[in-house]
CSV table of C-alpha atoms in Angstrom, one decimal:
chain,number,residue,atom,x,y,z
A,1,MET,CA,42.1,-8.2,-7.7
A,2,MET,CA,44.3,-11.3,-7.6
A,3,ARG,CA,42.9,-14.5,-6.1
A,4,GLY,CA,44.7,-16.5,-3.4
A,5,LYS,CA,47.4,-13.9,-2.8
A,6,ASN,CA,48.1,-11.7,0.2
A,7,VAL,CA,46.5,-8.3,-0.5
A,8,ARG,CA,47.7,-5.2,1.1
A,9,LEU,CA,46.2,-1.8,0.3
A,10,GLY,CA,47.3,1.5,1.7
A,11,CYS,CA,47.6,5.1,1.1
A,12,ALA,CA,50.2,7.7,1.6
A,13,SER,CA,50.2,9.7,4.8
A,14,LEU,CA,48.3,12.9,4.1
A,15,PRO,CA,47.1,15.6,6.5
A,16,GLY,CA,43.7,14.7,7.9
A,17,ILE,CA,43.7,11.2,6.3
A,18,ARG,CA,44.0,8.0,8.3
A,19,ILE,CA,46.0,5.2,6.6
A,20,VAL,CA,44.0,2.0,6.2
A,21,HIS,CA,45.6,-1.4,5.5
A,22,LEU,CA,43.4,-4.3,4.3
A,23,SER,CA,44.9,-7.8,4.1
A,24,ALA,CA,43.6,-11.3,3.3
A,25,SER,CA,45.3,-14.6,4.0
A,26,ASP,CA,45.8,-17.3,1.4
A,27,ASN,CA,42.7,-19.1,2.8
A,28,GLU,CA,40.4,-16.1,2.7
A,29,ILE,CA,38.5,-14.5,-0.2
A,30,PRO,CA,38.7,-10.7,0.4
A,31,TYR,CA,35.3,-10.0,-1.2
A,32,PRO,CA,31.9,-11.7,-1.2
A,33,ALA,CA,32.2,-15.2,-2.7
A,34,THR,CA,30.8,-15.6,-6.2
A,35,SER,CA,29.5,-18.6,-8.1
A,36,TYR,CA,32.9,-18.7,-9.9
A,37,ASP,CA,34.6,-19.2,-6.5
A,38,VAL,CA,32.2,-22.0,-5.6
A,39,ALA,CA,32.6,-23.7,-9.0
A,40,LYS,CA,36.4,-23.6,-8.7
A,41,ALA,CA,36.3,-25.0,-5.1
A,42,ALA,CA,33.8,-27.7,-6.0
A,43,GLY,CA,35.4,-28.6,-9.4
A,44,VAL,CA,32.2,-28.1,-11.4
A,45,ALA,CA,31.0,-25.7,-14.0
A,46,GLN,CA,29.7,-22.3,-13.0
A,47,SER,CA,26.3,-23.1,-14.5
A,48,THR,CA,26.2,-26.2,-12.3
A,49,VAL,CA,26.4,-24.0,-9.2
A,50,SER,CA,23.4,-22.1,-10.3
A,51,ARG,CA,21.4,-25.2,-11.0
A,52,CYS,CA,22.2,-26.6,-7.6
A,53,PHE,CA,20.2,-23.8,-6.1
A,54,GLN,CA,17.2,-24.5,-8.3
A,55,ASP,CA,14.9,-27.0,-6.7
A,56,ASP,CA,13.5,-28.3,-10.0
A,57,SER,CA,16.9,-28.7,-11.8
A,58,ASN,CA,18.2,-32.1,-13.0
A,59,ILE,CA,21.2,-32.4,-10.5
A,60,SER,CA,22.1,-35.5,-8.5
A,61,PRO,CA,21.4,-35.2,-4.8
A,62,GLU,CA,25.1,-35.9,-4.1
A,63,THR,CA,26.3,-33.0,-6.3
A,64,ARG,CA,23.7,-30.7,-5.0
A,65,GLU,CA,24.5,-31.4,-1.4
A,66,ARG,CA,28.3,-31.1,-2.0
A,67,VAL,CA,28.1,-27.8,-3.9
A,68,ARG,CA,25.7,-26.2,-1.4
A,69,ARG,CA,28.0,-27.3,1.5
A,70,ILE,CA,31.0,-25.7,-0.2
A,71,ALA,CA,29.0,-22.6,-0.9
A,72,ALA,CA,28.0,-22.3,2.7
A,73,GLU,CA,31.7,-22.7,3.8
A,74,LEU,CA,32.7,-19.9,1.5
A,75,GLY,CA,29.8,-17.7,2.6
A,76,TYR,CA,28.2,-17.6,-0.9
A,77,SER,CA,24.6,-16.6,-1.5
A,78,ARG,CA,22.9,-16.0,-4.8
A,79,ASN,CA,22.7,-12.4,-6.1
A,80,ALA,CA,19.1,-11.8,-7.1
A,81,LEU,CA,20.0,-8.6,-8.9
A,82,ALA,CA,22.7,-10.2,-10.9
A,83,ARG,CA,20.4,-13.1,-11.8
A,84,SER,CA,17.8,-10.7,-13.0
A,85,LEU,CA,20.2,-9.3,-15.6
A,86,ILE,CA,20.4,-12.8,-17.1
A,87,THR,CA,16.8,-13.9,-16.8
A,88,ARG,CA,15.4,-10.3,-17.3
A,89,LYS,CA,13.1,-11.1,-14.5
A,90,SER,CA,13.6,-9.9,-10.9
A,91,ASN,CA,10.4,-11.2,-9.2
A,92,MET,CA,10.4,-7.8,-7.5
A,93,VAL,CA,7.3,-5.6,-7.5
A,94,GLY,CA,7.4,-2.0,-6.4
A,95,VAL,CA,4.6,-0.7,-4.1
A,96,VAL,CA,4.1,3.0,-3.8
A,97,ALA,CA,2.2,4.3,-0.8
A,98,THR,CA,1.8,7.5,1.1
A,99,ARG,CA,3.2,8.0,4.5
A,100,PHE,CA,-0.3,8.4,5.9
A,101,THR,CA,-1.4,5.1,4.4
A,102,ILE,CA,1.6,3.3,5.9
A,103,ARG,CA,1.0,4.8,9.4
A,104,ASN,CA,-2.8,4.5,9.5
A,105,ASN,CA,-3.5,1.5,7.3
A,106,PRO,CA,-0.5,-0.9,7.8
A,107,GLU,CA,-2.8,-3.8,7.1
A,108,LEU,CA,-2.8,-2.7,3.5
A,109,VAL,CA,0.9,-3.1,3.2
A,110,TYR,CA,0.9,-6.4,5.0
A,111,THR,CA,-1.9,-7.7,2.8
A,112,LEU,CA,-0.1,-6.7,-0.4
A,113,GLY,CA,3.1,-8.2,0.8
A,114,ASP,CA,1.4,-11.5,1.7
A,115,ALA,CA,-0.4,-11.6,-1.7
A,116,LEU,CA,2.9,-11.0,-3.6
A,117,ARG,CA,4.8,-13.6,-1.4
A,118,SER,CA,2.2,-16.2,-2.3
A,119,GLU,CA,3.1,-15.7,-5.9
A,120,LYS,CA,6.9,-15.9,-5.1
A,121,ARG,CA,7.3,-12.1,-5.6
A,122,ARG,CA,9.2,-9.7,-3.4
A,123,MET,CA,7.9,-6.2,-2.5
A,124,LEU,CA,10.0,-3.1,-2.8
A,125,LEU,CA,8.1,-0.5,-0.7
A,126,MET,CA,8.5,3.2,-1.7
A,127,VAL,CA,7.0,5.8,0.6
A,128,ILE,CA,5.9,9.2,-0.5
A,129,GLU,CA,4.6,12.1,1.5
A,130,SER,CA,1.3,12.5,-0.4
A,131,ASP,CA,-0.3,11.8,-3.8
A,132,ALA,CA,1.0,15.2,-4.9
A,133,THR,CA,4.6,14.1,-4.4
A,134,VAL,CA,4.5,10.8,-6.3
A,135,GLY,CA,6.6,12.4,-9.1
A,136,SER,CA,9.5,12.6,-6.8
A,137,ILE,CA,9.9,8.9,-6.7
A,138,ILE,CA,9.5,8.0,-10.4
A,139,ASP,CA,13.2,8.2,-11.3
A,140,GLU,CA,14.2,6.1,-8.3
A,141,ALA,CA,11.6,3.5,-9.1
A,142,LEU,CA,12.8,3.2,-12.7
A,143,GLU,CA,16.3,2.5,-11.5
A,144,TYR,CA,15.2,-0.9,-10.1
A,145,PRO,CA,14.6,-3.9,-12.4
A,146,LEU,CA,10.9,-4.1,-11.4
A,147,ASP,CA,8.6,-6.7,-12.8
A,148,GLY,CA,5.7,-4.5,-12.0
A,149,LEU,CA,4.3,-1.6,-9.9
A,150,ILE,CA,1.3,-1.4,-7.6
A,151,CYS,CA,0.6,2.3,-7.0
A,152,CYS,CA,-1.5,3.4,-4.1
A,153,SER,CA,-1.4,7.0,-5.4
A,154,ASN,CA,-2.4,9.0,-8.5
A,155,MET,CA,0.1,9.5,-11.2
A,156,LYS,CA,0.4,11.8,-14.2
A,157,GLU,CA,0.0,10.3,-17.7
A,158,THR,CA,3.5,11.3,-18.6
A,159,ASP,CA,4.9,9.3,-15.7
A,160,ILE,CA,2.7,6.3,-16.5
A,161,SER,CA,4.0,6.3,-20.0
A,162,ARG,CA,7.6,6.1,-18.7
A,163,PHE,CA,6.8,2.8,-17.1
A,164,ARG,CA,4.9,1.6,-20.1
A,165,THR,CA,7.8,2.4,-22.4
A,166,ARG,CA,10.0,0.2,-20.2
A,167,ARG,CA,7.4,-2.6,-20.2
A,168,VAL,CA,6.8,-2.3,-16.4
A,169,PRO,CA,3.0,-2.9,-15.9
A,170,ILE,CA,1.2,-0.8,-13.3
A,171,VAL,CA,-1.9,-1.6,-11.2
A,172,PHE,CA,-3.4,1.4,-9.4
A,173,PHE,CA,-4.7,0.3,-6.0
A,174,ASN,CA,-7.8,2.1,-4.6
A,175,ARG,CA,-7.3,4.9,-7.2
A,176,ASP,CA,-9.6,5.7,-10.1
A,177,VAL,CA,-6.8,6.1,-12.8
A,178,LYS,CA,-7.7,5.4,-16.4
A,179,SER,CA,-4.8,5.0,-18.8
A,180,ALA,CA,-4.2,2.8,-21.9
A,181,LEU,CA,-2.9,-0.7,-21.0
A,182,THR,CA,-3.0,0.1,-17.3
A,183,ASP,CA,-5.3,-1.6,-14.7
A,184,SER,CA,-6.9,-0.5,-11.5
A,185,ILE,CA,-8.7,-2.0,-8.6
A,186,ALA,CA,-10.6,0.1,-6.0
A,187,THR,CA,-13.5,0.2,-3.6
A,188,ASP,CA,-16.6,1.7,-5.2
A,189,HIS,CA,-16.2,4.9,-3.1
A,190,ALA,CA,-19.1,6.7,-4.8
A,191,GLU,CA,-21.6,3.9,-4.1
A,192,ALA,CA,-20.4,3.7,-0.5
A,193,GLY,CA,-20.9,7.4,0.0
A,194,GLN,CA,-24.4,7.3,-1.5
A,195,ARG,CA,-25.3,4.3,0.7
A,196,ALA,CA,-24.2,6.2,3.9
A,197,ALA,CA,-26.4,9.1,2.9
A,198,ASP,CA,-29.4,6.8,2.3
A,199,LEU,CA,-29.0,5.1,5.7
A,200,LEU,CA,-28.7,8.4,7.6
A,201,PHE,CA,-31.6,9.9,5.8
A,202,GLU,CA,-33.8,6.8,6.3
A,203,ALA,CA,-33.1,6.9,10.0
A,204,GLY,CA,-34.5,10.4,10.1
A,205,HIS,CA,-31.4,12.5,10.1
A,206,ARG,CA,-31.6,15.9,8.4
A,207,ARG,CA,-29.1,18.2,10.0
A,208,ILE,CA,-26.0,16.5,8.6
A,209,VAL,CA,-22.4,17.7,8.2
A,210,CYS,CA,-19.5,16.1,6.4
A,211,ILE,CA,-15.8,16.1,7.2
A,212,LYS,CA,-13.5,15.2,4.3
A,213,GLY,CA,-9.8,15.0,3.6
A,214,PRO,CA,-7.5,17.3,1.7
A,215,GLU,CA,-8.9,19.0,-1.4
A,216,LYS,CA,-6.5,17.1,-3.7
A,217,ALA,CA,-7.2,13.7,-2.2
A,218,GLN,CA,-9.2,12.0,-4.9
A,219,VAL,CA,-10.6,9.1,-2.8
A,220,SER,CA,-11.9,11.5,-0.1
A,221,LEU,CA,-13.4,13.8,-2.7
A,222,VAL,CA,-15.3,11.0,-4.4
A,223,ARG,CA,-16.7,9.7,-1.0
A,224,ALA,CA,-17.8,13.1,0.2
A,225,SER,CA,-19.1,14.4,-3.1
A,226,ALA,CA,-21.2,11.3,-3.6
A,227,PHE,CA,-22.5,11.6,-0.1
A,228,VAL,CA,-23.5,15.2,-0.4
A,229,ALA,CA,-25.0,14.7,-3.9
A,230,ARG,CA,-27.2,11.9,-2.8
A,231,LEU,CA,-28.5,13.9,0.2
A,232,ALA,CA,-29.3,16.7,-2.3
A,233,GLU,CA,-31.4,14.2,-4.3
A,234,LEU,CA,-33.2,13.3,-1.2
A,235,GLY,CA,-34.0,16.9,-0.4
A,236,VAL,CA,-31.2,17.8,2.0
A,237,ALA,CA,-30.0,20.8,0.1
A,238,HIS,CA,-27.4,22.1,2.5
A,239,VAL,CA,-24.7,19.9,4.0
A,240,PRO,CA,-21.9,21.9,5.7
A,241,THR,CA,-18.6,20.4,4.7
A,242,VAL,CA,-15.1,21.1,5.8
A,243,SER,CA,-11.8,19.9,4.3
A,244,THR,CA,-8.8,19.0,6.5
A,245,ASP,CA,-6.1,16.4,6.6
A,246,PHE,CA,-6.9,12.8,7.4
A,247,SER,CA,-5.7,12.8,11.1
A,248,TYR,CA,-7.5,12.2,14.3
A,249,ASP,CA,-6.3,15.6,15.6
A,250,GLN,CA,-7.6,17.5,12.7
A,251,GLY,CA,-10.9,15.6,12.8
A,252,LEU,CA,-11.4,16.8,16.4
A,253,THR,CA,-10.4,20.4,15.6
A,254,ALA,CA,-12.1,20.8,12.3
A,255,PHE,CA,-15.4,19.5,13.5
A,256,THR,CA,-15.4,21.6,16.7
A,257,ASP,CA,-14.7,24.7,14.6
A,258,LEU,CA,-17.4,23.8,12.0
A,259,VAL,CA,-20.2,23.4,14.4
A,260,GLU,CA,-19.4,26.4,16.5
A,261,ASN,CA,-21.8,28.6,14.5
A,262,LEU,CA,-24.2,26.0,13.3
A,263,PRO,CA,-27.4,24.5,14.8
A,264,ARG,CA,-26.4,21.3,16.4
A,265,PRO,CA,-26.1,18.6,13.7
A,266,ASP,CA,-27.7,15.2,14.3
A,267,ALA,CA,-25.3,13.3,12.1
A,268,VAL,CA,-21.8,13.5,10.6
A,269,PHE,CA,-20.2,11.5,7.8
A,270,CYS,CA,-16.4,11.4,7.8
A,271,ALA,CA,-14.2,10.5,4.8
A,272,ASN,CA,-12.1,8.2,6.9
A,273,ASP,CA,-12.1,6.6,10.4
A,274,GLN,CA,-9.3,8.7,11.9
A,275,LEU,CA,-11.4,11.8,11.3
A,276,ALA,CA,-14.5,10.0,12.7
A,277,LEU,CA,-12.6,9.1,15.9
A,278,GLY,CA,-11.6,12.7,16.4
A,279,VAL,CA,-15.2,13.8,15.8
A,280,MET,CA,-16.4,11.3,18.4
A,281,ASP,CA,-14.0,12.6,21.1
A,282,ALA,CA,-14.9,16.2,20.2
A,283,CYS,CA,-18.5,15.4,20.8
A,284,ARG,CA,-17.9,13.6,24.1
A,285,TYR,CA,-15.2,15.6,25.7
A,286,LYS,CA,-15.5,19.1,24.2
A,287,LEU,CA,-19.1,19.6,23.4
A,288,GLY,CA,-20.8,17.2,25.8
A,289,TRP,CA,-22.9,15.5,23.2
A,290,ARG,CA,-24.0,11.9,23.5
A,291,ILE,CA,-23.3,9.4,20.8
A,292,PRO,CA,-25.6,8.2,19.2
A,293,GLU,CA,-28.5,9.8,21.2
A,294,ASP,CA,-27.6,13.4,20.2
A,295,ILE,CA,-25.5,12.8,17.1
A,296,SER,CA,-24.7,9.8,14.8
A,297,VAL,CA,-21.2,9.4,13.5
A,298,VAL,CA,-20.2,7.3,10.4
A,299,GLY,CA,-16.7,6.7,9.2
A,300,PHE,CA,-15.0,4.9,6.3
A,301,ASP,CA,-12.3,2.2,6.2
A,302,ASP,CA,-12.9,0.1,9.4
A,303,ILE,CA,-9.5,0.5,10.8
A,304,ALA,CA,-8.6,-1.6,14.0
A,305,GLU,CA,-9.4,1.3,16.4
A,306,ALA,CA,-13.0,1.6,15.0
A,307,GLY,CA,-14.0,-1.7,16.7
A,308,ARG,CA,-12.6,-0.9,20.1
A,309,LEU,CA,-15.1,-0.7,22.9
A,310,SER,CA,-14.3,3.0,23.5
A,311,TYR,CA,-15.5,3.9,20.0
A,312,GLN,CA,-17.6,1.2,18.4
A,313,LEU,CA,-17.7,3.2,15.2
A,314,THR,CA,-20.2,2.5,12.5
A,315,THR,CA,-18.2,2.6,9.3
A,316,ILE,CA,-17.7,1.2,5.8
A,317,ARG,CA,-15.2,-1.6,5.5
A,318,GLN,CA,-13.1,-1.8,2.4
A,319,PRO,CA,-12.4,-5.3,1.0
A,320,ILE,CA,-8.7,-4.9,1.3
A,321,LEU,CA,-7.8,-8.6,1.2
A,322,GLU,CA,-9.8,-9.2,-1.9
A,323,MET,CA,-8.5,-6.1,-3.6
A,324,ALA,CA,-4.9,-7.0,-2.8
A,325,LEU,CA,-5.3,-10.5,-4.3
A,326,LYS,CA,-7.0,-9.0,-7.4
A,327,ALA,CA,-4.3,-6.4,-7.8
A,328,VAL,CA,-1.5,-9.0,-7.9
A,329,GLU,CA,-3.6,-11.2,-10.3
A,330,LEU,CA,-4.1,-8.2,-12.6
A,331,LEU,CA,-0.4,-7.3,-12.4
A,332,LEU,CA,0.8,-10.9,-13.3
A,333,SER,CA,-1.6,-11.3,-16.1
A,334,ARG,CA,-0.7,-7.9,-17.5
A,335,ALA,CA,3.0,-9.0,-17.4
A,336,THR,CA,2.3,-12.0,-19.6
A,337,ASN,CA,-0.4,-10.4,-21.8
A,338,THR,CA,0.7,-6.8,-22.3
A,339,ASP,CA,-1.8,-5.9,-25.0
A,340,VAL,CA,-5.0,-6.9,-23.2
A,341,GLU,CA,-7.5,-4.1,-22.8
A,342,GLU,CA,-7.2,-2.1,-19.6
A,343,ARG,CA,-9.3,-3.3,-16.7
A,344,ASN,CA,-10.9,-1.0,-14.1
A,345,ILE,CA,-12.5,-3.1,-11.3
A,346,ARG,CA,-14.7,-1.7,-8.5
A,347,MET,CA,-15.6,-3.6,-5.4
A,348,ALA,CA,-18.4,-2.8,-3.0
A,349,GLY,CA,-17.6,-1.7,0.5
A,350,ARG,CA,-19.4,-3.4,3.5
A,351,LEU,CA,-21.3,-1.4,6.1
A,352,ILE,CA,-20.3,-2.3,9.6
A,353,VAL,CA,-23.0,-1.2,12.0
A,354,ARG,CA,-21.9,-0.6,15.5
A,355,THR,CA,-23.2,1.8,18.2
A,356,SER,CA,-22.0,5.2,17.0
A,357,ALA,CA,-25.0,5.8,14.7
A,358,ARG,CA,-28.7,5.5,15.0
A,359,ILE,CA,-29.1,3.4,11.8
A,360,GLN,CA,-29.8,-0.2,11.0
A,361,ASP,CA,-28.8,-1.7,7.6
A,362,LYS,CA,-31.4,-4.3,6.8
A,363,GLU,CA,-28.8,-6.3,4.8
A,364,CYS,CA,-26.1,-6.2,7.5
A,365,PRO,CA,-27.0,-6.8,11.1
A,366,SER,CA,-25.0,-5.0,13.8
A,367,LEU,CA,-21.6,-6.5,14.5
């Protein structure tokens, strides 16, 4: 397109097509201004324009101020994607998370965003329906010039290798994924499940049930399996367990259906807090059971609602902040040292004792 000339574009009159005319005066640029336009208007080299927007560049204050003023007048802003083609570094990190995670644990996304921003990285959030659908977003993710990927989902080895081939490091967040030259950071879900079993058993509970998430949800499976296995070691051979989705509604319904033909349980362990809140309301408003006098309820995650006065849920808090910071640290170190051996880090959860369960952790007083 010619610069500094009147531009008039049109099309012939055709049935069903509206004629559109675009024009630009001699003093207007009929497209987003580029560094070339700024350089021409300021009488400097195009490379000088780029350096004027780098705070640590060796440019005189007068030149920097004049070039930036002209850039503002022309409406110029730097193009990060174009710059990434030159530097081969976009400072953009993809974050893959399920819709459920976004809706029920927004603090995870905020925390990862803050951790990346502190390292001058931008987050590109990609939302999937569930762990099972992560494959649907792989092609799209690879279209972006990502400097790395933090994946809050499982992923097939074939998909991991596609990122590895393109030298895009991956850190799996709260997922136990082991793959060559790929790192992971997660809560020690098995240890936390075992600890919940120990505490309920030591408090005298024996008629215990478990509500877990979908059968293919790895995190839920690990928590529930460890809980049930530990109770078996302690002599509680039968722990009725039901699988459902992670929602409050299904927690209420699944628990009500489960206990309909059982002797009244005296404790329930839920694979996440949303399920536990549903269980608590099922006990109070459908079954007429008192909490914790008739039944103890323990959840997992320590979401914001868990601490509300209407619930006061005893639960296991995940070290989300520490994990987010570590995930970013792992990602950045992997980007600069690609051949380092894979690192799989597990962090202990913290029991938060409130009033929904008749237990007392000797190492953690009630909060």
